[in-house]
């Protein structure tokens, strides 16, 4: 789960908006317009000092990925009751991207807002709060490459389960706000280790400390 923090002068006009319940941030790629991270404000605070009498407001929160780690992968995801699960495991075999989409959809995805049209995914009993806005990104063909995997879910933490599948296949995933929905996206991370250098001289590193 990612986190974010933003410090602004207390009188900045954005502070009022960011302190409003239900507010949050969207960080986007300037060139593509794609959302990189989104999340609601959860810890607004203000600090006034002798040197800054008007005060500085610090607003922070977690990314929307938190909703993945707040959920469990049920043995029988079609049944919203924990007490009456009729299966020992939810066993799925296939392409890693397909398996990830299935575990998300059938546990906390709202099929009523599917991009492919209304379908049946997670039962209504598991779609309270922000889960009502979770959908899958548009179906991609062919699937992102990956060796066929088999997973057996029994009340696993959904975020950890998705992470385990993704890491094994060299994939990344995120839950971000797109319009009025929270969209689950899977992508192939780019290896930029040969292109990006972080150091104080080029302004990409703010501080370096060495102790001997």
Short mmCIF file of C-alpha atoms in Angstrom, two decimals:
data_model
loop_
_atom_site.label_atom_id
_atom_site.label_comp_id
_atom_site.label_asym_id
_atom_site.label_seq_id
_atom_site.Cartn_x
_atom_site.Cartn_y
_atom_site.Cartn_z
CA UNK A 1 0.00 0.00 0.00
CA UNK A 2 1.36 3.40 -0.95
CA UNK A 3 1.07 6.57 1.10
CA UNK A 4 1.18 10.28 0.35
CA UNK A 5 1.77 13.48 2.26
CA UNK A 6 1.37 17.12 1.20
CA UNK A 7 2.41 20.24 3.16
CA UNK A 8 0.86 23.61 2.29
CA UNK A 9 0.52 27.02 3.97
CA UNK A 10 -2.62 26.86 6.12
CA UNK A 11 -4.22 29.70 4.14
CA UNK A 12 -3.75 27.95 0.77
CA UNK A 13 -7.16 27.56 -0.94
CA UNK A 14 -6.55 23.85 -1.61
CA UNK A 15 -6.38 23.10 2.12
CA UNK A 16 -10.12 23.64 2.61
CA UNK A 17 -10.89 21.20 -0.20
CA UNK A 18 -8.41 18.56 0.98
CA UNK A 19 -9.78 18.65 4.54
CA UNK A 20 -13.34 18.00 3.36
CA UNK A 21 -14.50 14.41 4.12
CA UNK A 22 -14.24 12.27 1.01
CA UNK A 23 -11.53 14.41 -0.57
CA UNK A 24 -8.18 13.11 -1.79
CA UNK A 25 -5.54 13.38 -4.47
CA UNK A 26 -4.88 12.14 -8.00
CA UNK A 27 -1.28 12.02 -9.21
CA UNK A 28 -1.16 11.76 -12.99
CA UNK A 29 1.41 11.28 -15.72
CA UNK A 30 1.66 14.70 -17.41
CA UNK A 31 2.34 13.20 -20.84
CA UNK A 32 -0.21 10.37 -20.93
CA UNK A 33 -2.81 11.57 -18.43
CA UNK A 34 -2.78 8.15 -16.75
CA UNK A 35 -3.38 8.10 -12.99
CA UNK A 36 -0.29 6.85 -11.14
CA UNK A 37 -1.66 6.93 -7.60
CA UNK A 38 -4.86 8.11 -5.93
CA UNK A 39 -6.14 8.07 -2.39
CA UNK A 40 -8.38 9.82 0.14
CA UNK A 41 -7.22 12.26 2.82
CA UNK A 42 -7.14 10.61 6.23
CA UNK A 43 -4.89 12.67 8.53
CA UNK A 44 -5.21 16.47 8.08
CA UNK A 45 -3.39 18.55 10.68
CA UNK A 46 -2.08 22.09 11.19
CA UNK A 47 1.08 23.30 12.94
CA UNK A 48 1.76 26.93 13.90
CA UNK A 49 5.15 28.09 15.12
CA UNK A 50 6.84 31.38 16.05
CA UNK A 51 8.54 31.44 12.64
CA UNK A 52 5.32 30.45 10.80
CA UNK A 53 2.45 31.98 12.82
CA UNK A 54 -0.17 31.38 10.10
CA UNK A 55 0.67 27.71 10.26
CA UNK A 56 1.40 24.90 7.85
CA UNK A 57 -1.19 22.28 7.01
CA UNK A 58 -0.06 18.71 6.42
CA UNK A 59 -2.49 16.41 4.66
CA UNK A 60 -1.80 12.74 4.18
CA UNK A 61 -3.39 9.41 3.48
CA UNK A 62 -2.97 5.96 1.97
CA UNK A 63 -3.34 5.05 -1.67
CA UNK A 64 -6.54 3.40 -2.90
CA UNK A 65 -4.59 0.12 -2.94
CA UNK A 66 -5.58 -0.06 0.74
CA UNK A 67 -8.94 -1.54 -0.32
CA UNK A 68 -7.12 -4.60 -1.70
CA UNK A 69 -5.35 -5.21 1.61
CA UNK A 70 -8.57 -4.64 3.55
CA UNK A 71 -10.17 -7.67 1.89
CA UNK A 72 -9.95 -11.46 2.06
CA UNK A 73 -10.05 -13.99 -0.79
CA UNK A 74 -12.89 -16.31 0.25
CA UNK A 75 -12.89 -20.08 -0.47
CA UNK A 76 -16.31 -19.56 -2.07
CA UNK A 77 -16.36 -15.91 -3.18
CA UNK A 78 -19.96 -16.20 -4.43
CA UNK A 79 -21.03 -16.55 -0.78
CA UNK A 80 -20.66 -13.34 1.25
CA UNK A 81 -20.99 -15.14 4.62
CA UNK A 82 -17.78 -16.13 6.40
CA UNK A 83 -19.62 -18.70 8.55
CA UNK A 84 -21.25 -20.71 5.74
CA UNK A 85 -18.44 -21.13 3.20
CA UNK A 86 -19.19 -24.34 1.32
CA UNK A 87 -15.75 -24.87 -0.25
CA UNK A 88 -12.33 -25.54 1.25
CA UNK A 89 -10.43 -23.47 -1.34
CA UNK A 90 -11.00 -21.24 -4.35
CA UNK A 91 -8.65 -22.97 -6.81
CA UNK A 92 -7.79 -21.14 -10.02
CA UNK A 93 -5.33 -22.07 -12.78
CA UNK A 94 -4.29 -19.99 -15.75
CA UNK A 95 -2.41 -16.94 -17.00
CA UNK A 96 -1.24 -14.78 -14.04
CA UNK A 97 -3.05 -11.66 -15.27
CA UNK A 98 -6.29 -13.60 -15.77
CA UNK A 99 -6.05 -15.18 -12.30
CA UNK A 100 -5.44 -11.78 -10.67
CA UNK A 101 -8.46 -10.28 -12.41
CA UNK A 102 -10.63 -13.21 -11.32
CA UNK A 103 -9.65 -13.05 -7.65
CA UNK A 104 -10.28 -9.30 -7.59
CA UNK A 105 -13.56 -9.45 -9.48
CA UNK A 106 -15.21 -12.29 -7.59
CA UNK A 107 -14.18 -11.03 -4.15
CA UNK A 108 -14.66 -7.24 -4.25
CA UNK A 109 -15.40 -6.22 -7.86
CA UNK A 110 -18.72 -4.59 -8.72
CA UNK A 111 -19.85 -6.28 -11.93
CA UNK A 112 -22.70 -3.78 -12.32
CA UNK A 113 -20.15 -1.16 -13.43
CA UNK A 114 -18.05 -3.52 -15.58
CA UNK A 115 -16.71 -1.87 -18.75
CA UNK A 116 -17.98 -4.86 -20.71
CA UNK A 117 -21.52 -4.41 -19.40
CA UNK A 118 -23.36 -5.55 -16.24
CA UNK A 119 -22.13 -8.96 -15.08
CA UNK A 120 -22.23 -10.95 -11.83
CA UNK A 121 -19.03 -10.72 -9.83
CA UNK A 122 -18.77 -10.26 -6.06
CA UNK A 123 -22.01 -10.75 -4.08
CA UNK A 124 -23.79 -7.65 -2.76
CA UNK A 125 -22.79 -8.56 0.79
CA UNK A 126 -19.14 -7.79 0.02
CA UNK A 127 -19.65 -4.49 -1.81
CA UNK A 128 -20.13 -2.00 1.01
CA UNK A 129 -18.53 1.46 1.01
CA UNK A 130 -15.88 2.18 -1.61
CA UNK A 131 -16.02 -1.39 -2.92
CA UNK A 132 -19.18 -0.39 -4.78
CA UNK A 133 -16.92 1.62 -7.11
CA UNK A 134 -14.31 -1.07 -7.87
CA UNK A 135 -14.14 -2.42 -11.42
CA UNK A 136 -11.57 -4.02 -13.72
CA UNK A 137 -9.73 -2.14 -16.43
CA UNK A 138 -10.78 -2.92 -19.99
CA UNK A 139 -9.97 -6.49 -21.04
CA UNK A 140 -6.66 -6.76 -22.88
CA UNK A 141 -5.84 -9.38 -25.51
CA UNK A 142 -3.54 -11.11 -25.58
CA UNK A 143 -2.80 -11.44 -21.87
CA UNK A 144 0.46 -10.08 -20.54
CA UNK A 145 3.00 -12.92 -20.81
CA UNK A 146 3.45 -15.25 -17.85
CA UNK A 147 3.80 -18.91 -16.97
CA UNK A 148 0.56 -20.68 -16.06
CA UNK A 149 0.01 -20.64 -12.28
CA UNK A 150 -2.32 -22.38 -9.83
CA UNK A 151 -3.47 -20.67 -6.62
CA UNK A 152 -5.59 -21.96 -3.76
CA UNK A 153 -7.26 -19.18 -1.76
CA UNK A 154 -8.70 -19.72 1.70
CA UNK A 155 -9.24 -16.43 3.51
CA UNK A 156 -5.90 -15.16 2.21
CA UNK A 157 -5.36 -11.42 2.40
CA UNK A 158 -6.41 -10.34 -1.10
CA UNK A 159 -3.62 -7.80 -1.51
CA UNK A 160 -0.95 -10.30 -0.47
CA UNK A 161 -2.42 -12.94 -2.80
CA UNK A 162 -2.35 -10.56 -5.77
CA UNK A 163 1.18 -9.47 -4.88
CA UNK A 164 2.37 -13.08 -4.75
CA UNK A 165 0.98 -13.78 -8.22
CA UNK A 166 2.29 -10.51 -9.66
CA UNK A 167 5.83 -10.86 -8.33
CA UNK A 168 6.11 -14.40 -9.67
CA UNK A 169 5.08 -13.21 -13.13
CA UNK A 170 7.04 -9.94 -13.15
CA UNK A 171 3.86 -7.84 -13.16
CA UNK A 172 2.67 -4.78 -11.28
CA UNK A 173 -0.84 -3.71 -10.25
CA UNK A 174 -2.64 -0.75 -8.77
CA UNK A 175 -6.11 0.42 -7.76
CA UNK A 176 -6.61 4.03 -8.87
CA UNK A 177 -9.47 6.44 -9.37
CA UNK A 178 -10.54 6.78 -13.00
CA UNK A 179 -13.46 9.15 -13.37
CA UNK A 180 -16.02 8.14 -10.77
CA UNK A 181 -14.66 4.62 -10.29
CA UNK A 182 -11.77 2.76 -8.67
CA UNK A 183 -10.12 0.75 -11.43
CA UNK A 184 -7.91 -2.30 -10.91
CA UNK A 185 -5.05 -2.15 -13.40
CA UNK A 186 -2.29 -4.65 -14.20
CA UNK A 187 0.85 -3.62 -16.04
CA UNK A 188 4.35 -4.74 -16.99
CA UNK A 189 6.91 -2.67 -15.04
CA UNK A 190 9.69 -1.07 -17.06
CA UNK A 191 13.31 -1.63 -16.07
CA UNK A 192 14.78 1.89 -15.95
CA UNK A 193 17.88 1.12 -13.90
CA UNK A 194 20.14 2.01 -16.86
CA UNK A 195 18.35 5.30 -17.55
CA UNK A 196 17.70 6.91 -14.17
CA UNK A 197 20.33 8.13 -11.73
CA UNK A 198 19.46 9.66 -8.38
CA UNK A 199 21.95 12.16 -6.97
CA UNK A 200 22.09 15.59 -5.37
CA UNK A 201 23.86 17.16 -8.38
CA UNK A 202 21.03 16.59 -10.85
CA UNK A 203 18.25 17.46 -8.38
CA UNK A 204 16.76 13.98 -8.10
CA UNK A 205 18.01 13.39 -4.55
CA UNK A 206 17.26 15.91 -1.80
CA UNK A 207 19.65 14.63 0.83
CA UNK A 208 22.58 12.29 1.27
CA UNK A 209 24.11 11.47 4.66
CA UNK A 210 27.30 9.48 5.25
CA UNK A 211 28.51 8.40 8.67
CA UNK A 212 31.86 6.72 9.32
#
